[in-house]
mmCIF file of N, CA and C in Angstrom:
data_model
loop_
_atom_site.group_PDB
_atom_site.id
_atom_site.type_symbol
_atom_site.label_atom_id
_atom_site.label_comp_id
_atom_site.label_asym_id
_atom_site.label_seq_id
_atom_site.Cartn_x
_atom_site.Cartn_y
_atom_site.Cartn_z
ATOM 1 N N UNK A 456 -110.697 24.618 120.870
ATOM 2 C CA UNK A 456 -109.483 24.007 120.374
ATOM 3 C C UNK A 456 -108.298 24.841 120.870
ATOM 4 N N UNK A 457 -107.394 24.274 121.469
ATOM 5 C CA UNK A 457 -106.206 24.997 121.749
ATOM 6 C C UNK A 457 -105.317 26.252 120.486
ATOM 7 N N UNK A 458 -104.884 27.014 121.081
ATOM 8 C CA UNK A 458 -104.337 27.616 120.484
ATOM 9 C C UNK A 458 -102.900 27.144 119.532
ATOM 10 N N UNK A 459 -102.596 25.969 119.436
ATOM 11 C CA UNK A 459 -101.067 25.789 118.943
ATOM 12 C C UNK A 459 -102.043 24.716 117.935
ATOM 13 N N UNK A 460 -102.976 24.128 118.628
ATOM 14 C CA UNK A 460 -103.294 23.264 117.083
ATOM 15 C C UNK A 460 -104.162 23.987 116.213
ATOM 16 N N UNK A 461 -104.626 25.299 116.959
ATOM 17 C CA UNK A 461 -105.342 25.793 115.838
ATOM 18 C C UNK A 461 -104.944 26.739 114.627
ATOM 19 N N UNK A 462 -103.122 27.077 115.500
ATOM 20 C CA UNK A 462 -102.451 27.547 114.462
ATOM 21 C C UNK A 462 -102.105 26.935 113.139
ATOM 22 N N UNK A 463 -101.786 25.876 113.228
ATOM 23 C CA UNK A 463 -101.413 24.675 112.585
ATOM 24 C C UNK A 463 -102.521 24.291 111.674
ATOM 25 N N UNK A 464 -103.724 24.533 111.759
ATOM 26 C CA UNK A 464 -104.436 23.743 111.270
ATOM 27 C C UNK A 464 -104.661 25.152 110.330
ATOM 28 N N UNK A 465 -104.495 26.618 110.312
ATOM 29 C CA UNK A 465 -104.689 27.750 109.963
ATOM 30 C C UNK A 465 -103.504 27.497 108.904
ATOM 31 N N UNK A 466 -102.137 27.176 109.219
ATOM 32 C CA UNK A 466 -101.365 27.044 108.182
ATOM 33 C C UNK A 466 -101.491 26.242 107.153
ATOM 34 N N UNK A 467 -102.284 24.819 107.478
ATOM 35 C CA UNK A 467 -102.431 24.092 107.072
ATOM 36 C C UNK A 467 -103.766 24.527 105.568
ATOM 37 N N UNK A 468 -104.677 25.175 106.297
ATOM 38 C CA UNK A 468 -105.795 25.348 105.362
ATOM 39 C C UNK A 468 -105.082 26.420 104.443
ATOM 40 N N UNK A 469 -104.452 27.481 104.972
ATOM 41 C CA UNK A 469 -103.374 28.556 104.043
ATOM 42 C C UNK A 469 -102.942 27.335 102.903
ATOM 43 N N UNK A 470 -101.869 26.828 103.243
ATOM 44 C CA UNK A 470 -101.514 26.140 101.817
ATOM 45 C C UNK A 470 -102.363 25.407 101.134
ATOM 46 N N UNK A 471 -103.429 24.756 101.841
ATOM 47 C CA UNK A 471 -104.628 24.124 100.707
ATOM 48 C C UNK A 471 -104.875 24.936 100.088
ATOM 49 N N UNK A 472 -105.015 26.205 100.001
ATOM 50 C CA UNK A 472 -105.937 27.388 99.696
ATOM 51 C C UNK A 472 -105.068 27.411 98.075
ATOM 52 N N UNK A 473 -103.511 27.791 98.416
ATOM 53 C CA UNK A 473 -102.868 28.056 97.585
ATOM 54 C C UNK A 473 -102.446 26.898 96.462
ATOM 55 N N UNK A 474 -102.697 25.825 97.255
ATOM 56 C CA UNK A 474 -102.461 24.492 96.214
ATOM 57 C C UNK A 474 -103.893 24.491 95.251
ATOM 58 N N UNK A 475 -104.776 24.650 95.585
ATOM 59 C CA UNK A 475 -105.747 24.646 94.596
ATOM 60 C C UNK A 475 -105.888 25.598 94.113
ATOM 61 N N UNK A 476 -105.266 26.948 93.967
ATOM 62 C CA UNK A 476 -105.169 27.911 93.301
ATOM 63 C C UNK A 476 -104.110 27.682 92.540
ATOM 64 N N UNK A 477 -102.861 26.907 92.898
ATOM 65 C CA UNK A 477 -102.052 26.362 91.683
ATOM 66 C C UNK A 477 -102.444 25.144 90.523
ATOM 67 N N UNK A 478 -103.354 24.572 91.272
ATOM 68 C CA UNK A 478 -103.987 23.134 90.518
ATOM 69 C C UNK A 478 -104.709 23.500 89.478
ATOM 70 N N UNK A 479 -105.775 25.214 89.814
ATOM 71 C CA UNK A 479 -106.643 25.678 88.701
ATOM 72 C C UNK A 479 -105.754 26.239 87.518
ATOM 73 N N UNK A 480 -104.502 26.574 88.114
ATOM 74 C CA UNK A 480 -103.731 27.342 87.219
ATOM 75 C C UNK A 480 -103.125 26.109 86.100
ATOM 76 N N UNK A 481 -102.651 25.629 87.034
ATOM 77 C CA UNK A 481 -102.146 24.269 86.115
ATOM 78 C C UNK A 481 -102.895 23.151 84.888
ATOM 79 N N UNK A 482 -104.621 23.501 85.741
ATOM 80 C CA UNK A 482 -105.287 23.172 84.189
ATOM 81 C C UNK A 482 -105.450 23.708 83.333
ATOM 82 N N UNK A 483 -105.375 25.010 83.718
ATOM 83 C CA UNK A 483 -105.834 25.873 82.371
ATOM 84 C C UNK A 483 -104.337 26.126 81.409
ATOM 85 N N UNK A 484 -103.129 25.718 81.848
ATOM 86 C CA UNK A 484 -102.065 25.411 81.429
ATOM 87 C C UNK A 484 -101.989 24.072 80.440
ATOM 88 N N UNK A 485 -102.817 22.545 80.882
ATOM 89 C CA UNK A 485 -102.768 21.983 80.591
ATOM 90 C C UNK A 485 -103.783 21.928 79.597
ATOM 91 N N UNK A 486 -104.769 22.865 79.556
ATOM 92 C CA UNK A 486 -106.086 23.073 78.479
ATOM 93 C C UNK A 486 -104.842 23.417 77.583
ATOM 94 N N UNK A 487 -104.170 24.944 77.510
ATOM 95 C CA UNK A 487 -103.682 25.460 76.441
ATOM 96 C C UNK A 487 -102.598 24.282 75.940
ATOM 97 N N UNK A 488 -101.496 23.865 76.599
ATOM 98 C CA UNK A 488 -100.660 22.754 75.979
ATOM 99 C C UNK A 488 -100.847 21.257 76.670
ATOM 100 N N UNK A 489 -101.050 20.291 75.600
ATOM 101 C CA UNK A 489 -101.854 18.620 75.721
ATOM 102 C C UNK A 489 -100.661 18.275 76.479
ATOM 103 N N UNK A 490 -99.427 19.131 76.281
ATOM 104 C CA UNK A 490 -97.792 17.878 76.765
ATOM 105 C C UNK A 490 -97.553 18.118 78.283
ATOM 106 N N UNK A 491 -98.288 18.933 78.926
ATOM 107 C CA UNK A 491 -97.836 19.498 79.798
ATOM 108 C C UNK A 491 -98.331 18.696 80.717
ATOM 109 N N UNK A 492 -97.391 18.014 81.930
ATOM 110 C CA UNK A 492 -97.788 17.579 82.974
ATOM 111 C C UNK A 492 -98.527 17.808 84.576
ATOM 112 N N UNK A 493 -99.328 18.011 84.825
ATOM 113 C CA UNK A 493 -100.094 18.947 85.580
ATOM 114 C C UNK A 493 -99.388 18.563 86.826
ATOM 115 N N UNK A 494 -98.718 17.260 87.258
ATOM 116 C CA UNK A 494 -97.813 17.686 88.434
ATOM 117 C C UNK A 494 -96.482 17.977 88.615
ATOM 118 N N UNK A 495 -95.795 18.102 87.797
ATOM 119 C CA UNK A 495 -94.943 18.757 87.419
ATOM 120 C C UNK A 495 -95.356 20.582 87.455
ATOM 121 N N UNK A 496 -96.295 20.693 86.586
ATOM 122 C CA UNK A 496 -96.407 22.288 86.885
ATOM 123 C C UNK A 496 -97.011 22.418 88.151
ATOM 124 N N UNK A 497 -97.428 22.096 88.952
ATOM 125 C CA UNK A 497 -98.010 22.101 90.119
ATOM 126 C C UNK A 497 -96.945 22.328 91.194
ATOM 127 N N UNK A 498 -96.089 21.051 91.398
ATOM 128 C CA UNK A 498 -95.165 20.866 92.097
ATOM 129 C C UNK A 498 -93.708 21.783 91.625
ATOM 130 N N UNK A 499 -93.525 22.388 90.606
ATOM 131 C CA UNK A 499 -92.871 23.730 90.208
ATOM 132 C C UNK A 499 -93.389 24.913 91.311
ATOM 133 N N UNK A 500 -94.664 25.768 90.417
ATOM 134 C CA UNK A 500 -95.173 26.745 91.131
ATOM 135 C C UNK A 500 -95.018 26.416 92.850
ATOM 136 N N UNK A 501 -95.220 24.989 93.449
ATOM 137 C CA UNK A 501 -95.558 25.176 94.584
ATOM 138 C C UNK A 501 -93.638 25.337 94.927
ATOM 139 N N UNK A 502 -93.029 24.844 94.480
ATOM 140 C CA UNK A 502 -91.292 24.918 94.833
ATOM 141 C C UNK A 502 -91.319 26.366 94.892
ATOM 142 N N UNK A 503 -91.409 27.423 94.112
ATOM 143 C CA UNK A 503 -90.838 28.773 93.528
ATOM 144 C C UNK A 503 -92.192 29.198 94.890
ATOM 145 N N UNK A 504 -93.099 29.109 94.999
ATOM 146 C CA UNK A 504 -93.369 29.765 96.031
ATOM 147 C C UNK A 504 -93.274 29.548 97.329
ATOM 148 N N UNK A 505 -92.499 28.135 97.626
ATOM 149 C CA UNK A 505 -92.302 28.099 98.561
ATOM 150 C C UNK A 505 -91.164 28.480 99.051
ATOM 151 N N UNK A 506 -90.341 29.323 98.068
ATOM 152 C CA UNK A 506 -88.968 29.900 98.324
ATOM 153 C C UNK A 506 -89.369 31.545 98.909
ATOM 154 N N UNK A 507 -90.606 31.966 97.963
ATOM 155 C CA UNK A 507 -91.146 33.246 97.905
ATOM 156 C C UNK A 507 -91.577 33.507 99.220
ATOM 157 N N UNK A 508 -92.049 32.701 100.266
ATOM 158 C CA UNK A 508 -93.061 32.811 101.225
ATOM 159 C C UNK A 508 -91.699 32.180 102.748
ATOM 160 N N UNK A 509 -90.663 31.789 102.515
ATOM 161 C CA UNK A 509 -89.679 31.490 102.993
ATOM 162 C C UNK A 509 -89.198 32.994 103.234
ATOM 163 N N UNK A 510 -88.594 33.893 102.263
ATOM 164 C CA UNK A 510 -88.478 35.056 101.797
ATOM 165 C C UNK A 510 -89.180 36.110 103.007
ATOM 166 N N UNK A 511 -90.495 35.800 103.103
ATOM 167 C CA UNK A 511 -91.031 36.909 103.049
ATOM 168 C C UNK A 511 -91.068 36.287 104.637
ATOM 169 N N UNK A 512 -91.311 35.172 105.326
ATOM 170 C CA UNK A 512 -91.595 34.966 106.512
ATOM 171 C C UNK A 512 -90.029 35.209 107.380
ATOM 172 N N UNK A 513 -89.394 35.321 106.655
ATOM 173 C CA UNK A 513 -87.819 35.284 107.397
ATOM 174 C C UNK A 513 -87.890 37.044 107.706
ATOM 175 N N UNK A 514 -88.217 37.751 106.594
ATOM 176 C CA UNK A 514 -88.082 39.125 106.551
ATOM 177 C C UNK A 514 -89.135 39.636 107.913
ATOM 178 N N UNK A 515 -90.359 38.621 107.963
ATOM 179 C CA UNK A 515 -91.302 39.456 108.649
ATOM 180 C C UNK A 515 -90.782 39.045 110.395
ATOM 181 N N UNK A 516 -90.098 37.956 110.225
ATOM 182 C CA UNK A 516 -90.361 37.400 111.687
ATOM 183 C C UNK A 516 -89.243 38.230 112.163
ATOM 184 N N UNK A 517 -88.329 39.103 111.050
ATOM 185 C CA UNK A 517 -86.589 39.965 111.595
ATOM 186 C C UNK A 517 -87.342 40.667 112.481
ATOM 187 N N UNK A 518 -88.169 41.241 112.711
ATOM 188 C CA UNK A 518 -88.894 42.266 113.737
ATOM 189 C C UNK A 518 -88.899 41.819 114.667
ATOM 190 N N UNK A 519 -88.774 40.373 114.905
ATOM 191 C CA UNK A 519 -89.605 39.771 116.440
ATOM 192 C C UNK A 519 -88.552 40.960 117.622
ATOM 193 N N UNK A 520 -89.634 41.492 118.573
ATOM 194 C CA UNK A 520 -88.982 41.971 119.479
ATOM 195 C C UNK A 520 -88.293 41.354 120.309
ATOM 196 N N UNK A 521 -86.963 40.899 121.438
ATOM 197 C CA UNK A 521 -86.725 39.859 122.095
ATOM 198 C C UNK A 521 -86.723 40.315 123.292
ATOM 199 N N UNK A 522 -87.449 41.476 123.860
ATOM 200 C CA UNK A 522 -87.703 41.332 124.935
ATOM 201 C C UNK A 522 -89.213 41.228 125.441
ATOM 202 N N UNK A 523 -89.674 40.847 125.976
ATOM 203 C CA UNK A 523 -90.933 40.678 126.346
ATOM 204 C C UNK A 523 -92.112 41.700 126.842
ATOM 205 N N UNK A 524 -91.052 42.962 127.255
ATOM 206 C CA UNK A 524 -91.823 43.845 127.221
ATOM 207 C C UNK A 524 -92.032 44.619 126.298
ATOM 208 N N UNK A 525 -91.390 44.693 125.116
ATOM 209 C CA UNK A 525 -91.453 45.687 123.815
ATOM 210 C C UNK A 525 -92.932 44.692 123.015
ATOM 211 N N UNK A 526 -93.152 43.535 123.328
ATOM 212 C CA UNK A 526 -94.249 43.154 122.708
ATOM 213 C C UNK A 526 -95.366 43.934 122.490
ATOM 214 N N UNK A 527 -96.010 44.101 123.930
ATOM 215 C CA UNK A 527 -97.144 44.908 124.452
ATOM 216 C C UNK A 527 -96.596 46.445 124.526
ATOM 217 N N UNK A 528 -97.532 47.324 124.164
ATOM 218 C CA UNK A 528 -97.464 48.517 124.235
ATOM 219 C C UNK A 528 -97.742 48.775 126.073
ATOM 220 N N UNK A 529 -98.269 50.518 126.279
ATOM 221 C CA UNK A 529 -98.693 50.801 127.840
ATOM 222 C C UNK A 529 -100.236 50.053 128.109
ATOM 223 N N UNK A 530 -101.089 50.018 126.846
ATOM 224 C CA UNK A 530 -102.672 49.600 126.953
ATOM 225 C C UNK A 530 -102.273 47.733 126.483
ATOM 226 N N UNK A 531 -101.522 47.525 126.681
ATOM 227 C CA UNK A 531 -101.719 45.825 126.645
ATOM 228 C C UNK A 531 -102.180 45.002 125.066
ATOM 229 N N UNK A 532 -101.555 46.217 124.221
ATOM 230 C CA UNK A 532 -102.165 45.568 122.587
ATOM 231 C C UNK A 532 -100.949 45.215 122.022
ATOM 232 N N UNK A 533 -100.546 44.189 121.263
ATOM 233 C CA UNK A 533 -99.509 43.986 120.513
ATOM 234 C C UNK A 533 -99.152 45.097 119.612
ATOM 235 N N UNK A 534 -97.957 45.168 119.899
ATOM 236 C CA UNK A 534 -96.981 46.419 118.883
ATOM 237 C C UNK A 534 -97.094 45.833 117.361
ATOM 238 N N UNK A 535 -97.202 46.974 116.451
ATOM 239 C CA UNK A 535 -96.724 46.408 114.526
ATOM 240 C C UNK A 535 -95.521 45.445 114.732
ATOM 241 N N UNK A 536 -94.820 45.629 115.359
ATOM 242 C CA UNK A 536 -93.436 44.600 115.033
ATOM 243 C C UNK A 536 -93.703 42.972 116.103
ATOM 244 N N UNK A 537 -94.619 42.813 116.475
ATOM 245 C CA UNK A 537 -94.839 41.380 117.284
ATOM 246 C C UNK A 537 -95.960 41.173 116.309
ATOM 247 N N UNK A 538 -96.616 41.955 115.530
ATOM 248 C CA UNK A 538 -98.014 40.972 115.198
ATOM 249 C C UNK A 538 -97.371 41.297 113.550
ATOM 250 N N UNK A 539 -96.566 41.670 113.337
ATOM 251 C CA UNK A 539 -95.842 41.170 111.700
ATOM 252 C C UNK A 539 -95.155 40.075 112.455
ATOM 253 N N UNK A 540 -94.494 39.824 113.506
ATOM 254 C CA UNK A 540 -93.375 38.765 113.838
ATOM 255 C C UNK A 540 -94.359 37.383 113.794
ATOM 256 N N UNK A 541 -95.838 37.380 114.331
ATOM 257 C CA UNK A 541 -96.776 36.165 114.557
ATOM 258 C C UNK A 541 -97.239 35.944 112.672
ATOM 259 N N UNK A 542 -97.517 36.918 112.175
ATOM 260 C CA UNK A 542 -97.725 37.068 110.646
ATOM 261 C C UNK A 542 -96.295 36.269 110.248
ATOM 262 N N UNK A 543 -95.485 36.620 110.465
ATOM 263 C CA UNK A 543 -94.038 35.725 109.768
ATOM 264 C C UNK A 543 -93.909 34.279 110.153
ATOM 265 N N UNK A 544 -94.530 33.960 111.285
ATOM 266 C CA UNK A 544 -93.987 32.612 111.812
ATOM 267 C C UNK A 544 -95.277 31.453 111.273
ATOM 268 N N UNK A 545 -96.680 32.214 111.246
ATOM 269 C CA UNK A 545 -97.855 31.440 110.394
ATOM 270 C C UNK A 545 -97.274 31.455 108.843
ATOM 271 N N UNK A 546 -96.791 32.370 108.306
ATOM 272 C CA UNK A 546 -96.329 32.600 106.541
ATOM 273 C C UNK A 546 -95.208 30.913 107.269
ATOM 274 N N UNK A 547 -94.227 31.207 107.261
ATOM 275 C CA UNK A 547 -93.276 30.136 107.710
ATOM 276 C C UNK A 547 -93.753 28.938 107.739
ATOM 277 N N UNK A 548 -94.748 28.759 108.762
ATOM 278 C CA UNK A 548 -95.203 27.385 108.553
ATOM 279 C C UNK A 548 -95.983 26.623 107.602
ATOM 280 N N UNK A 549 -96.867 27.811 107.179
ATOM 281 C CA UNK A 549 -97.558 27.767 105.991
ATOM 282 C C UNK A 549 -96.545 27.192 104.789
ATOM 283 N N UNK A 550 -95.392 27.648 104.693
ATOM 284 C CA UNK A 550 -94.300 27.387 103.691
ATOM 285 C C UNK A 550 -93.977 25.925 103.825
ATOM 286 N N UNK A 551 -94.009 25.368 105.428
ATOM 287 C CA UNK A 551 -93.366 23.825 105.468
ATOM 288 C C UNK A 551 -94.494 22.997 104.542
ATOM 289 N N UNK A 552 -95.823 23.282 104.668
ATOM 290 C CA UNK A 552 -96.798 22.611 104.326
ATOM 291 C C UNK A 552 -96.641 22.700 103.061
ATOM 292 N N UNK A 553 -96.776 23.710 102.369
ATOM 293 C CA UNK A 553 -96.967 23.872 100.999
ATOM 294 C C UNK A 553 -95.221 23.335 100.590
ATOM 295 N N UNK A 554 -94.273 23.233 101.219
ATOM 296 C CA UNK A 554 -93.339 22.628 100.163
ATOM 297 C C UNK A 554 -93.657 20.660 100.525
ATOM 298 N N UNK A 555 -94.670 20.543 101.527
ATOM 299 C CA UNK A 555 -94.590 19.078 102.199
ATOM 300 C C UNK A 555 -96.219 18.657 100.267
ATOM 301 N N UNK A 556 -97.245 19.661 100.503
ATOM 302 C CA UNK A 556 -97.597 19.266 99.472
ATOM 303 C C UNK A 556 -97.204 19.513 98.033
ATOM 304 N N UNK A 557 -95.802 20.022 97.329
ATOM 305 C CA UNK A 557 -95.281 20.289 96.073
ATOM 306 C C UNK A 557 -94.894 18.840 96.224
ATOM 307 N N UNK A 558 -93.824 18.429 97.259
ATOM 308 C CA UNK A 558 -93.566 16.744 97.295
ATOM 309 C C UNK A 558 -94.354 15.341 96.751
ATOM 310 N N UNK A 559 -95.662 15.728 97.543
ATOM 311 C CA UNK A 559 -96.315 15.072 97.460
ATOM 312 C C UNK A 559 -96.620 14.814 95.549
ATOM 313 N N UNK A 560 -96.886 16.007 95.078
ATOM 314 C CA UNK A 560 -97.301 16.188 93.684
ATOM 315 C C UNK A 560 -95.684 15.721 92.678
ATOM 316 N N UNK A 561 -95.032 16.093 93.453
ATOM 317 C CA UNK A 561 -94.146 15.587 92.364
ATOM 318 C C UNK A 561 -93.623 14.029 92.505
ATOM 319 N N UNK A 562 -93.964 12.835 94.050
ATOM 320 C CA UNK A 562 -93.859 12.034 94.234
ATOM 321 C C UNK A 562 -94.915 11.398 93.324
ATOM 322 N N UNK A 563 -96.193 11.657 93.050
ATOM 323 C CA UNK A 563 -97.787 11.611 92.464
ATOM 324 C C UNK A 563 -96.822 11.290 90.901
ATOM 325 N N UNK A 564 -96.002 12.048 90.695
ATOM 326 C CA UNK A 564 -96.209 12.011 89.023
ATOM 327 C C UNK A 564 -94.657 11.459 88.614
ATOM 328 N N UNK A 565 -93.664 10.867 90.097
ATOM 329 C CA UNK A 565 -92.789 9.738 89.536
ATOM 330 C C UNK A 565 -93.403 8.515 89.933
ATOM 331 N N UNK A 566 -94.215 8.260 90.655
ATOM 332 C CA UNK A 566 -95.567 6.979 90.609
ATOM 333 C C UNK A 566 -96.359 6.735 89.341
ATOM 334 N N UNK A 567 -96.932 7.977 89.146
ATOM 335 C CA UNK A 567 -97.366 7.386 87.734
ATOM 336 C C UNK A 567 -96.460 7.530 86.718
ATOM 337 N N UNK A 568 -95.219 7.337 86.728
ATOM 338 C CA UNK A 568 -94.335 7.479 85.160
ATOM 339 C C UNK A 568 -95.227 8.433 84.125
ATOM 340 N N UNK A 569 -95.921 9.441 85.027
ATOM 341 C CA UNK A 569 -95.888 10.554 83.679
ATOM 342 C C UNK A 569 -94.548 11.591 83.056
#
């Protein structure tokens, strides 16, 4: 598989990961209180972290080196500041997804008039 769709599909499984780690959270929210709407709290947590992970991918990608040779060291390995900069731009995209599925959850629960 190419390298650009397999990034994508890496960001993609990242935010599944984290949406069902908000979904478990959100039942056991909805165990403790009956009123509580599980996409609503869902589509919350996923908003507030998708500000958090915005945050943190903007901070990581400030490193990107812009010249092409500061990437690679003398032995041909990516420098700390290009492979936090590739770490910032997967966090980043990871963020479009996970605010594309908070949407989704909060579109889910003005459909059902909960």
């Amino acid at each position: 598989m190419p390298g650009r769709y397999q990034f994508i599909l890496e960001a993609i499984a990242i935010s599944s990961v984290i949406v069902v780690v908000d979904l478990l959270f959100a039942l056991l929210i909805l165990i403790g209180l009956a009123g509580a709407s599980l996409f609503l709290v869902v589509s919350n947590a996923l908003t507030i972290e998708f500000g958090a992970m915005l945050i943190i991918g903007g901070c990581l990608m400030a490193r990107q080196p812009l010249v092409d040779e500061k990437r690679y060291d003398s032995a041909g390995k990516p420098t700390a500041a290009w492979r936090f900069a590739l770490l910032g731009k997967q966090v980043l995209l990871s963020s479009i997804f996970l605010l594309l599925f908070g949407l989704l959850f909060a579109l889910a629960q003005v459909g059902l008039g909960i």
